[in-house]
Short mmCIF file of C-alpha atoms and ligand atoms in Angstrom, two decimals:
data_model
loop_
_atom_site.label_atom_id
_atom_site.label_comp_id
_atom_site.label_asym_id
_atom_site.label_seq_id
_atom_site.Cartn_x
_atom_site.Cartn_y
_atom_site.Cartn_z
CA MET I 1 -20.37 -10.70 -27.46
CA THR I 2 -16.79 -9.62 -26.70
CA VAL I 3 -16.12 -6.00 -25.75
CA GLN I 4 -12.76 -4.27 -25.13
CA LEU I 5 -12.76 -1.67 -22.36
CA GLN I 6 -10.07 0.76 -21.33
CA ILE I 7 -10.34 2.24 -17.82
CA ASP I 8 -7.90 5.12 -17.75
CA PRO I 9 -7.07 6.44 -15.22
CA ILE I 10 -8.25 3.86 -12.69
CA THR I 11 -6.52 5.19 -9.55
CA ARG I 12 -8.13 8.11 -7.69
CA ILE I 13 -4.72 9.61 -6.95
CA GLU I 14 -1.29 7.94 -6.72
CA GLY I 15 -0.03 8.08 -10.27
CA HIS I 16 -1.36 7.10 -13.64
CA MET I 17 -2.58 3.53 -14.04
CA ALA I 18 -4.84 2.14 -16.76
CA VAL I 19 -6.34 -1.28 -17.30
CA ASN I 20 -7.57 -2.78 -20.53
CA ILE I 21 -10.10 -5.56 -20.09
CA THR I 22 -11.76 -7.92 -22.52
CA VAL I 23 -15.32 -8.69 -21.47
CA ASP I 24 -17.23 -11.64 -22.87
CA SER I 25 -20.86 -12.28 -21.88
CA HIS I 26 -20.53 -9.81 -18.99
CA ARG I 27 -17.40 -11.43 -17.56
CA VAL I 28 -13.75 -10.32 -17.77
CA ILE I 29 -11.78 -12.91 -19.73
CA GLU I 30 -8.47 -11.05 -20.03
CA ALA I 31 -6.81 -8.00 -18.47
CA HIS I 32 -3.72 -5.86 -19.06
CA SER I 33 -2.48 -3.50 -16.36
CA LYS I 34 -0.49 -0.49 -17.52
CA GLY I 35 1.75 2.00 -15.75
CA GLU I 36 1.82 5.01 -18.02
CA MET I 37 4.81 7.09 -17.03
CA PHE I 38 8.57 6.87 -16.53
CA ARG I 39 10.31 8.57 -13.61
CA GLY I 40 13.88 7.32 -13.38
CA PHE I 41 14.79 7.56 -9.68
CA GLU I 42 17.21 4.64 -9.99
CA VAL I 43 19.07 6.57 -12.71
CA ILE I 44 19.02 9.86 -10.77
CA LEU I 45 20.66 8.18 -7.77
CA LYS I 46 23.78 6.99 -9.60
CA GLY I 47 26.92 8.90 -8.66
CA ARG I 48 25.39 10.64 -5.64
CA ASP I 49 26.40 10.58 -2.01
CA PRO I 50 24.85 7.43 -0.47
CA MET I 51 23.40 9.55 2.37
CA ASP I 52 21.22 11.35 -0.21
CA ALA I 53 19.40 8.10 -0.98
CA GLN I 54 17.02 8.12 1.99
CA GLN I 55 15.96 11.66 1.11
CA ILE I 56 15.75 11.25 -2.67
CA THR I 57 13.92 7.91 -2.59
CA GLN I 58 11.31 9.33 -0.20
CA ARG I 59 10.33 11.66 -3.07
CA ILE I 60 9.17 8.62 -5.04
CA CYS I 61 5.89 9.00 -3.20
CA GLY I 62 3.91 11.23 -0.85
CA VAL I 63 1.88 8.36 0.60
CA CYS I 64 4.59 5.84 1.57
CA PRO I 65 7.77 7.98 1.72
CA VAL I 66 8.65 6.63 5.17
CA SER I 67 8.84 3.12 3.71
CA HIS I 68 11.27 4.24 1.01
CA GLY I 69 13.32 6.08 3.62
CA THR I 70 13.25 2.94 5.78
CA ALA I 71 14.31 0.59 2.96
CA SER I 72 17.12 3.00 2.11
CA ILE I 73 18.51 3.27 5.66
CA LEU I 74 18.24 -0.51 6.12
CA ALA I 75 20.32 -0.95 2.95
CA GLN I 76 22.82 1.60 4.29
CA ASP I 77 22.89 0.01 7.77
CA ALA I 78 23.96 -3.21 6.04
CA ALA I 79 26.49 -1.48 3.77
CA TYR I 80 28.11 0.46 6.66
CA GLY I 81 27.87 -2.36 9.23
CA VAL I 82 25.87 -0.29 11.73
CA LEU I 83 22.75 -1.07 13.77
CA PRO I 84 20.34 1.38 15.39
CA THR I 85 20.30 1.94 19.14
CA GLU I 86 17.28 0.65 21.03
CA ASN I 87 15.61 4.09 20.95
CA GLY I 88 16.47 4.30 17.24
CA ARG I 89 14.79 0.97 16.52
CA LEU I 90 11.66 1.98 18.42
CA LEU I 91 11.46 5.42 16.79
CA ARG I 92 11.81 3.88 13.33
CA ASN I 93 8.86 1.61 14.17
CA LEU I 94 6.79 4.50 15.46
CA ILE I 95 7.45 6.73 12.44
CA LEU I 96 6.65 3.89 10.04
CA GLY I 97 3.65 2.87 12.18
CA ALA I 98 2.23 6.40 11.93
CA ASN I 99 2.71 6.21 8.17
CA TYR I 100 0.80 2.91 7.99
CA ILE I 101 -2.08 4.39 9.97
CA GLN I 102 -2.50 7.41 7.70
CA SER I 103 -2.04 5.34 4.55
CA HIS I 104 -4.64 2.70 5.43
CA ILE I 105 -7.14 5.34 6.53
CA ILE I 106 -6.76 7.36 3.34
CA HIS I 107 -6.98 4.23 1.23
CA PHE I 108 -10.31 3.15 2.65
CA TYR I 109 -12.09 6.49 2.89
CA GLN I 110 -10.63 8.65 0.14
CA LEU I 111 -9.54 6.06 -2.42
CA SER I 112 -12.12 3.24 -2.12
CA ALA I 113 -15.18 3.90 0.01
CA LEU I 114 -17.01 5.94 -2.62
CA ASP I 115 -17.10 2.84 -4.85
CA TYR I 116 -19.69 1.54 -2.34
CA ILE I 117 -21.03 4.55 -0.41
CA ASP I 118 -23.51 6.74 -2.31
CA ILE I 119 -22.09 10.26 -2.16
CA THR I 120 -25.32 11.69 -3.61
CA ALA I 121 -27.05 10.74 -0.32
CA ILE I 122 -25.58 14.02 0.94
CA CYS I 123 -28.38 15.79 -0.95
CA GLN I 124 -30.84 14.32 1.61
CA TYR I 125 -28.88 15.79 4.54
CA THR I 126 -30.97 18.07 6.75
CA GLY I 127 -28.75 18.32 9.87
CA ARG I 128 -26.55 21.18 11.07
CA ASP I 129 -23.02 19.85 10.73
CA PRO I 130 -21.29 22.67 8.77
CA LEU I 131 -18.91 20.25 7.03
CA LEU I 132 -21.78 18.17 5.70
CA GLN I 133 -23.79 21.28 4.80
CA ASP I 134 -20.84 22.58 2.77
CA LEU I 135 -20.42 19.26 1.03
CA LYS I 136 -24.13 19.18 0.23
CA SER I 137 -24.07 22.57 -1.52
CA TRP I 138 -20.90 21.55 -3.37
CA VAL I 139 -22.43 18.35 -4.72
CA GLU I 140 -25.77 19.99 -5.52
CA SER I 141 -24.20 22.91 -7.38
CA GLY I 142 -22.03 20.44 -9.30
CA GLN I 143 -25.04 18.33 -10.25
CA LYS I 144 -26.84 21.39 -11.59
CA ALA I 145 -23.86 22.79 -13.50
CA ASN I 146 -23.56 21.61 -17.06
CA VAL I 147 -19.82 20.91 -16.90
CA LEU I 148 -17.56 17.93 -17.60
CA TYR I 149 -16.42 17.45 -13.99
CA PRO I 150 -19.32 18.43 -11.74
CA ALA I 151 -18.44 18.30 -8.05
CA ALA I 152 -15.03 16.71 -8.61
CA PRO I 153 -13.65 14.54 -7.09
CA PHE I 154 -17.06 13.04 -6.25
CA LEU I 155 -18.85 13.32 -9.57
CA PRO I 156 -18.92 12.11 -12.28
CA ARG I 157 -18.68 8.47 -11.23
CA TYR I 158 -19.79 5.13 -12.62
CA ASP I 159 -23.44 4.19 -12.13
CA GLY I 160 -23.66 1.15 -9.92
CA ASP I 161 -25.18 -0.70 -7.00
CA TYR I 162 -24.26 1.81 -4.30
CA ILE I 163 -25.51 1.28 -0.74
CA PRO I 164 -29.21 2.26 -0.75
CA ASP I 165 -29.51 3.05 3.00
CA THR I 166 -29.42 6.88 3.33
CA GLU I 167 -28.55 6.88 7.03
CA LEU I 168 -25.63 4.50 6.51
CA ASN I 169 -24.39 6.59 3.57
CA LEU I 170 -24.63 9.83 5.54
CA SER I 171 -22.75 8.41 8.49
CA ALA I 172 -20.03 7.06 6.18
CA ILE I 173 -19.77 10.45 4.42
CA HIS I 174 -19.34 12.07 7.81
CA HIS I 175 -16.53 9.58 8.53
CA TYR I 176 -14.99 10.38 5.14
CA LEU I 177 -14.57 13.98 6.29
CA LYS I 178 -13.51 13.02 9.81
CA SER I 179 -10.87 10.66 8.40
CA LEU I 180 -9.08 13.63 6.80
CA GLU I 181 -8.50 15.03 10.29
CA MET I 182 -7.33 11.62 11.47
CA ARG I 183 -4.89 11.34 8.61
CA ALA I 184 -3.44 14.73 9.54
CA LEU I 185 -3.20 13.60 13.16
CA ALA I 186 -1.27 10.46 12.14
CA HIS I 187 1.17 12.68 10.22
CA GLN I 188 1.57 14.89 13.30
CA MET I 189 2.22 11.82 15.42
CA GLY I 190 4.98 10.63 13.07
CA ALA I 191 6.40 14.15 12.74
CA LEU I 192 7.02 14.31 16.50
CA PHE I 193 9.97 12.02 15.86
CA SER I 194 10.73 12.59 12.17
CA GLY I 195 11.16 16.37 12.01
CA LYS I 196 8.38 16.64 9.45
CA LEU I 197 6.17 14.50 7.27
CA PRO I 198 5.28 13.20 4.72
CA HIS I 199 9.02 13.22 3.96
CA ALA I 200 10.83 12.33 7.16
CA ALA I 201 14.00 14.29 7.89
CA SER I 202 15.34 12.24 10.80
CA LEU I 203 15.73 8.77 9.25
CA VAL I 204 19.46 8.01 9.02
CA PRO I 205 21.68 4.92 8.97
CA GLY I 206 22.31 3.87 12.56
CA GLY I 207 18.95 5.09 13.85
CA VAL I 208 17.01 8.34 14.02
CA THR I 209 18.36 11.87 14.66
CA GLU I 210 15.87 12.71 17.37
CA VAL I 211 16.04 13.31 21.09
CA VAL I 212 13.52 11.25 23.06
CA THR I 213 11.83 13.30 25.78
CA ALA I 214 9.04 12.51 28.23
CA HIS I 215 7.10 15.42 26.72
CA LYS I 216 7.22 13.89 23.21
CA ILE I 217 6.23 10.48 24.52
CA ALA I 218 3.18 12.01 26.23
CA ALA I 219 2.24 13.98 23.10
CA CYS I 220 2.55 10.86 20.95
CA LYS I 221 0.48 8.82 23.39
CA SER I 222 -2.36 11.32 23.29
CA MET I 223 -2.43 11.37 19.46
CA LEU I 224 -2.23 7.60 19.28
CA THR I 225 -5.17 7.25 21.68
CA LYS I 226 -7.36 9.39 19.40
CA LEU I 227 -6.25 7.44 16.34
CA ARG I 228 -6.93 4.10 18.02
CA GLN I 229 -10.40 5.27 19.01
CA PHE I 230 -11.13 6.26 15.41
CA ILE I 231 -9.81 2.97 14.02
CA ASP I 232 -11.76 0.84 16.52
CA SER I 233 -15.00 2.80 16.62
CA THR I 234 -15.22 4.04 13.02
CA TYR I 235 -12.80 2.59 10.43
CA LEU I 236 -13.15 -1.11 11.31
CA PRO I 237 -16.96 -0.94 11.78
CA ASP I 238 -17.31 0.90 8.42
CA VAL I 239 -15.25 -1.77 6.65
CA LEU I 240 -17.35 -4.50 8.28
CA ALA I 241 -20.56 -2.70 7.24
CA VAL I 242 -19.38 -2.49 3.61
CA ALA I 243 -18.29 -6.14 3.76
CA SER I 244 -21.72 -7.26 4.94
CA ALA I 245 -23.46 -5.14 2.28
CA TYR I 246 -21.33 -6.67 -0.51
CA PRO I 247 -20.75 -10.36 0.36
CA GLU I 248 -20.25 -11.19 -3.32
CA TYR I 249 -16.93 -9.33 -3.19
CA PHE I 250 -15.52 -12.17 -1.10
CA GLU I 251 -15.81 -14.17 -4.34
CA ILE I 252 -14.67 -11.47 -6.77
CA GLY I 253 -11.07 -10.42 -7.40
CA LYS I 254 -9.29 -13.53 -6.11
CA GLY I 255 -5.77 -12.93 -7.46
CA PRO I 256 -2.86 -15.39 -7.75
CA LYS I 257 -3.21 -16.74 -4.15
CA ASN I 258 0.58 -16.63 -3.88
CA LEU I 259 1.44 -14.21 -1.08
CA LEU I 260 4.77 -12.69 -0.08
CA SER I 261 5.95 -10.73 2.97
CA TYR I 262 9.50 -9.54 3.79
CA GLY I 263 8.51 -8.88 7.45
CA VAL I 264 8.42 -5.43 9.08
CA PHE I 265 8.74 -3.53 12.40
CA SER I 266 11.87 -4.88 13.98
CA GLU I 267 11.54 -6.31 17.48
CA LYS I 268 14.15 -6.62 20.22
CA ASP I 269 14.97 -10.26 19.50
CA ALA I 270 15.87 -9.60 15.82
CA THR I 271 12.45 -10.85 14.70
CA THR I 272 9.75 -8.63 13.20
CA PHE I 273 6.27 -7.83 14.53
CA VAL I 274 4.84 -8.76 11.13
CA PRO I 275 6.72 -11.89 10.04
CA ASP I 276 8.28 -12.67 6.68
CA GLY I 277 7.06 -15.62 4.68
CA VAL I 278 5.91 -17.05 1.39
CA TRP I 279 2.48 -18.61 0.79
CA MET I 280 2.38 -20.73 -2.36
CA ASP I 281 0.49 -23.86 -3.46
CA ASP I 282 -1.65 -23.58 -0.32
CA ARG I 283 1.21 -23.81 2.12
CA LEU I 284 3.81 -21.76 3.92
CA HIS I 285 7.45 -21.61 2.74
CA GLY I 286 10.52 -19.88 4.14
CA PHE I 287 11.46 -16.57 2.50
CA ASP I 288 14.71 -16.49 0.52
CA ARG I 289 15.63 -13.08 -0.89
CA GLU I 290 17.87 -14.70 -3.52
CA LYS I 291 14.70 -15.84 -5.31
CA ILE I 292 13.59 -12.28 -6.18
CA THR I 293 14.01 -11.29 -9.84
CA GLU I 294 12.66 -8.64 -12.16
CA ASP I 295 11.62 -9.30 -15.74
CA ALA I 296 11.01 -6.60 -18.34
CA SER I 297 9.80 -8.64 -21.32
CA HIS I 298 6.61 -6.56 -21.61
CA ALA I 299 7.87 -3.38 -19.97
CA PHE I 300 9.41 -0.39 -21.74
CA TYR I 301 13.01 -1.16 -20.72
CA ARG I 302 15.91 -2.37 -22.83
CA ALA I 303 16.81 -5.68 -21.18
CA ASN I 304 14.16 -8.39 -21.12
CA GLN I 305 15.52 -11.27 -19.10
CA PRO I 306 14.87 -11.71 -15.39
CA PHE I 307 17.65 -10.02 -13.37
CA ALA I 308 18.37 -10.30 -9.68
CA PRO I 309 17.78 -6.76 -8.37
CA ASP I 310 21.45 -6.21 -7.54
CA ALA I 311 22.23 -6.69 -11.24
CA GLY I 312 19.10 -4.91 -12.53
CA GLU I 313 19.16 -2.12 -15.13
CA THR I 314 16.81 0.79 -15.78
CA GLN I 315 17.28 1.80 -19.40
CA PRO I 316 14.05 3.19 -20.84
CA ALA I 317 12.99 1.92 -24.28
CA PRO I 318 9.72 3.76 -25.05
CA ASP I 319 9.33 2.22 -28.52
CA LYS I 320 9.91 -1.39 -27.49
CA LYS I 321 7.75 -3.89 -29.39
CA GLY I 322 5.49 -6.06 -27.20
CA ALA I 323 5.83 -3.75 -24.21
CA TYR I 324 2.70 -2.20 -22.74
CA SER I 325 3.70 -0.84 -19.31
CA TRP I 326 6.41 1.17 -17.56
CA VAL I 327 6.07 -1.22 -14.61
CA LYS I 328 8.59 -4.08 -14.50
CA ALA I 329 7.52 -7.62 -13.52
CA PRO I 330 9.01 -8.77 -10.19
CA ARG I 331 8.78 -12.51 -9.61
CA TYR I 332 9.66 -14.80 -6.70
CA ASP I 333 11.16 -18.14 -7.75
CA GLY I 334 9.73 -17.34 -11.18
CA HIS I 335 6.14 -17.08 -9.88
CA VAL I 336 3.64 -14.24 -9.62
CA PHE I 337 2.96 -12.98 -6.07
CA GLU I 338 0.52 -10.63 -4.40
CA VAL I 339 1.92 -8.36 -1.69
CA GLY I 340 0.23 -6.08 0.86
CA PRO I 341 -1.82 -6.29 4.07
CA LEU I 342 -3.65 -9.46 2.95
CA ALA I 343 -0.29 -11.19 2.38
CA ARG I 344 1.12 -9.95 5.71
CA MET I 345 -1.90 -10.78 7.86
CA TRP I 346 -2.38 -14.17 6.17
CA ILE I 347 1.26 -15.19 6.56
CA ALA I 348 1.27 -14.10 10.22
CA TYR I 349 -1.97 -16.05 10.81
CA LYS I 350 -0.48 -19.21 9.30
CA LYS I 351 3.04 -18.84 10.69
CA GLN I 352 2.21 -17.58 14.19
CA PRO I 353 -1.41 -18.49 14.94
CA SER I 354 -1.06 -17.73 18.64
CA SER I 355 0.50 -14.29 18.11
CA ASP I 356 -1.63 -11.14 18.44
CA ILE I 357 -2.06 -11.01 14.68
CA GLY I 358 -2.94 -14.72 14.48
CA ILE I 359 -5.56 -14.39 17.22
CA TRP I 360 -7.11 -11.27 15.71
CA MET I 361 -7.25 -12.89 12.26
CA GLY I 362 -9.31 -15.70 13.84
CA ARG I 363 -11.63 -13.11 15.42
CA LEU I 364 -11.97 -11.27 12.11
CA LEU I 365 -12.97 -14.48 10.31
CA ASP I 366 -15.54 -15.26 13.02
CA ARG I 367 -16.94 -11.75 12.81
CA LEU I 368 -17.15 -11.95 9.01
CA ASP I 369 -18.51 -15.50 9.26
CA ARG I 370 -16.26 -16.54 6.40
CA ASP I 371 -13.94 -19.38 5.45
CA PRO I 372 -10.30 -18.30 5.64
CA ALA I 373 -9.84 -18.73 1.87
CA ASP I 374 -12.57 -16.11 1.26
CA LEU I 375 -10.01 -13.51 2.30
CA PHE I 376 -8.31 -13.97 -1.08
CA SER I 377 -10.68 -11.43 -2.55
CA THR I 378 -11.58 -7.78 -3.01
CA MET I 379 -13.30 -7.55 0.39
CA GLY I 380 -10.65 -9.69 2.08
CA ARG I 381 -8.05 -7.05 1.16
CA HIS I 382 -10.11 -4.26 2.74
CA ALA I 383 -10.81 -6.27 5.89
CA THR I 384 -7.19 -7.35 6.48
CA ARG I 385 -5.94 -3.82 5.80
CA ALA I 386 -8.28 -2.41 8.46
CA LEU I 387 -7.26 -5.13 10.92
CA GLU I 388 -3.59 -4.41 10.27
CA CYS I 389 -4.19 -0.71 10.93
CA LYS I 390 -5.70 -1.59 14.32
CA LEU I 391 -2.89 -3.97 15.27
CA VAL I 392 -0.06 -1.65 14.21
CA ALA I 393 -1.60 1.23 16.18
CA GLN I 394 -1.98 -1.09 19.19
CA ARG I 395 1.65 -2.20 18.96
CA CYS I 396 2.84 1.42 18.57
CA GLU I 397 1.56 2.07 22.09
CA GLN I 398 3.85 -0.68 23.42
CA TRP I 399 6.88 0.57 21.45
CA LEU I 400 6.19 4.04 22.79
CA SER I 401 6.23 2.76 26.37
CA GLN I 402 9.67 1.16 25.78
CA LEU I 403 11.40 4.44 24.76
CA LYS I 404 14.05 5.70 27.19
CA PRO I 405 14.11 9.51 27.49
CA GLY I 406 17.60 10.95 27.30
CA GLU I 407 19.22 7.89 25.71
CA SER I 408 20.68 8.16 22.22
CA ALA I 409 18.57 7.25 19.18
CA CYS I 410 21.44 6.69 16.75
CA ASN I 411 24.88 5.18 16.40
CA ASP I 412 27.82 6.65 14.48
CA PHE I 413 28.97 5.17 11.20
CA ARG I 414 31.42 5.80 8.36
CA ILE I 415 30.63 5.50 4.66
CA PRO I 416 33.03 2.91 3.24
CA GLU I 417 34.80 3.29 -0.09
CA THR I 418 32.97 0.24 -1.42
CA GLY I 419 30.03 -1.68 -0.05
CA VAL I 420 26.73 -3.35 -0.74
CA GLY I 421 23.49 -3.41 1.21
CA ILE I 422 19.95 -4.66 0.79
CA GLY I 423 17.08 -3.01 2.64
CA LEU I 424 13.94 -5.13 2.81
CA THR I 425 10.84 -3.82 4.54
CA GLU I 426 7.10 -3.69 4.11
CA ALA I 427 5.42 -0.51 2.90
CA PRO I 428 1.68 -0.11 3.59
CA ARG I 429 1.06 -1.56 0.10
CA GLY I 430 3.45 -4.49 0.45
CA ALA I 431 6.97 -5.83 0.10
CA LEU I 432 9.55 -3.12 -0.62
CA GLY I 433 13.27 -3.60 -1.30
CA HIS I 434 16.18 -1.26 -2.07
CA TRP I 435 19.45 -2.70 -3.42
CA LEU I 436 22.50 -0.44 -3.00
CA LYS I 437 26.06 -0.74 -4.30
CA ILE I 438 28.74 1.84 -3.33
CA LYS I 439 31.98 2.52 -5.24
CA ASN I 440 34.43 5.38 -4.48
CA HIS I 441 32.13 6.46 -1.62
CA LYS I 442 29.34 7.13 -4.17
CA ILE I 443 26.21 5.26 -5.25
CA HIS I 444 27.31 2.99 -8.09
CA ARG I 445 24.00 1.18 -8.50
CA TYR I 446 20.57 1.54 -6.89
CA GLN I 447 17.53 -0.59 -7.63
CA CYS I 448 14.10 -0.44 -5.99
CA VAL I 449 11.54 -3.26 -6.24
CA VAL I 450 8.28 -1.76 -5.03
CA PRO I 451 4.91 -3.12 -3.78
CA THR I 452 2.80 -1.84 -6.65
CA THR I 453 5.46 -3.10 -9.08
CA TRP I 454 4.67 -6.58 -7.70
CA ASN I 455 0.89 -6.18 -7.74
CA CYS I 456 0.43 -4.26 -10.99
CA SER I 457 3.13 -5.94 -13.04
CA PRO I 458 2.55 -6.76 -16.70
CA ARG I 459 3.09 -10.23 -18.16
CA ASP I 460 6.58 -11.70 -17.85
CA GLY I 461 8.72 -13.61 -20.37
CA LYS I 462 6.74 -16.79 -19.64
CA GLY I 463 3.50 -14.93 -20.40
CA GLN I 464 2.30 -15.08 -16.78
CA PRO I 465 -0.07 -12.16 -16.07
CA GLY I 466 0.60 -10.00 -13.00
CA ALA I 467 -1.42 -10.19 -9.76
CA VAL I 468 -3.98 -7.50 -10.61
CA GLU I 469 -4.28 -8.86 -14.15
CA GLN I 470 -5.12 -12.28 -12.67
CA ALA I 471 -7.51 -10.85 -10.08
CA LEU I 472 -9.55 -9.11 -12.77
CA VAL I 473 -10.24 -12.30 -14.74
CA ASP I 474 -13.76 -13.64 -14.07
CA THR I 475 -14.99 -10.35 -12.63
CA PRO I 476 -18.65 -9.95 -13.60
CA ILE I 477 -19.39 -6.69 -15.46
CA GLY I 478 -23.12 -5.91 -15.26
CA ASP I 479 -23.03 -2.86 -17.52
CA GLU I 480 -20.09 -2.39 -19.87
CA LYS I 481 -20.56 1.39 -19.83
CA ASN I 482 -20.09 1.35 -16.04
CA PRO I 483 -17.44 -1.27 -15.16
CA ILE I 484 -17.60 -0.47 -11.44
CA GLU I 485 -16.90 -4.09 -10.51
CA ALA I 486 -13.48 -4.02 -12.21
CA VAL I 487 -12.67 -0.72 -10.55
CA ARG I 488 -13.48 -2.17 -7.12
CA VAL I 489 -11.18 -5.13 -7.73
CA VAL I 490 -8.22 -2.99 -8.79
CA ARG I 491 -8.64 -0.43 -6.00
CA SER I 492 -8.73 -3.14 -3.33
CA PHE I 493 -4.97 -3.57 -3.99
CA ASP I 494 -4.40 0.12 -3.18
CA PRO I 495 -2.23 0.62 -6.27
CA CYS I 496 0.27 3.48 -6.31
CA LEU I 497 1.69 3.92 -9.77
CA ALA I 498 3.99 6.75 -8.74
CA CYS I 499 5.75 4.11 -6.65
CA ALA I 500 5.41 1.30 -9.17
CA VAL I 501 7.33 3.09 -11.92
CA HIS I 502 9.67 5.06 -9.65
NI1 NFE M 601 3.30 5.37 -3.46
FE1 NFE M 601 4.22 2.58 -1.95
C1 NFE M 601 3.96 1.34 -3.21
C2 NFE M 601 3.44 1.81 -0.54
S1 NFE M 601 6.15 1.69 -2.05
S2 NFE M 601 2.63 4.08 -2.04
O1 NFE M 601 3.83 0.58 -4.12
O2 NFE M 601 2.88 1.48 0.37
O3 NFE M 601 6.92 1.92 -0.75
MG1 MG M 602 12.99 -0.69 -9.84
#
């Protein structure tokens, strides 16, 4: 029997996303992913001072603002012909690194873990930790109350095969609460050099408006040490525990198996710590930014045909026939690609097997006791995200040690009358690009192509479903009233619809 299901909303926070799935004999046979709002940042930016762009685009999102700020200043660096000083380059890496750490931690604990961990285990808690005691009374009073949203955001939830081991659940719930402190600490670490966070004040073309002092380096080092301890002793082991409890999720949620990375965290030799690359048809290809296009055949925008981003338009058409999402459909060389930590770690592993990332990917696969191709999956996304968090935090310590107190962190520049610039980076959720055109010293055109736009895109003009739409197909659904399996697949991508529709 065929059943149509609508899961709406499907994201825990991060904007409004819905998926419609067709289930036949307890298996998903078709999926549509929908972004359900319009925001219009690309329209708002037109006619403004180009220097406003890194501030305005950061407001696209509260989870990955640093990435938008970074893409914007990289586009402006190119348009103004300026490069950051050495301190500026390192500070940009550290601010973005801190943002990655908080984003990956919040994604696992707050946005995904409770799809596996049984929050109701808290009712068995008999210890004296005040945080857990508080949580216990909150969940119990919610369970007793006859209301629509008892104990939100924990209940209601789908029924499902949650972890049965009470001790494991209680320790993970404790880590859920601890991770909130760690996320705050990662923000404080980034704010040492960014003025404030989540929206960084100090990111500018030519570098970072911050004075490097020995005191700040020491403060950053101490925060980073605590974060690294949490990642190594808590986050990674929790992900590995969930992975061993749910081995079937290495088979579920495969996706298009085409992976894309623009490369991120600039190194001294003009390379990047995480390399760029394209994985398609089971092999590695060089990345060529000219092959990026956006299609809006099934999105609520006026023009349909694939445009290169520097010629792209954002003209809303809410009544358009055949459209079902406010998310456009980015494509690379006309093909569908998945972006994010899985893409980055996989491409680094294949391109630079003897680099730190390559070596740690080998260790991760040994530890998981899995074939490499099993990483193209729901659990593979969680595992590579956690590994990336560890490796970025580790590398931050080295960047920190290279800072030179007292030396300048930014170079001067002048905004030209006309100019163009492209800023390509990697946000925690994947490949992010800003395309800028300046005329009469003002922004003439601004287009953003965003990670979740890649992952959650609708079908394109050729009818090719987007990455999440492909990943959902074949997902087993045990109970159609509780499609927890589909939810786990979608959330493994860490979708942010606020970003996707921008
Ligand atoms: Ni709003 Fe963002 C996305 C990330 S884009 S979270 O998609 O990571 O920079
Ligand atoms: Mg856009």
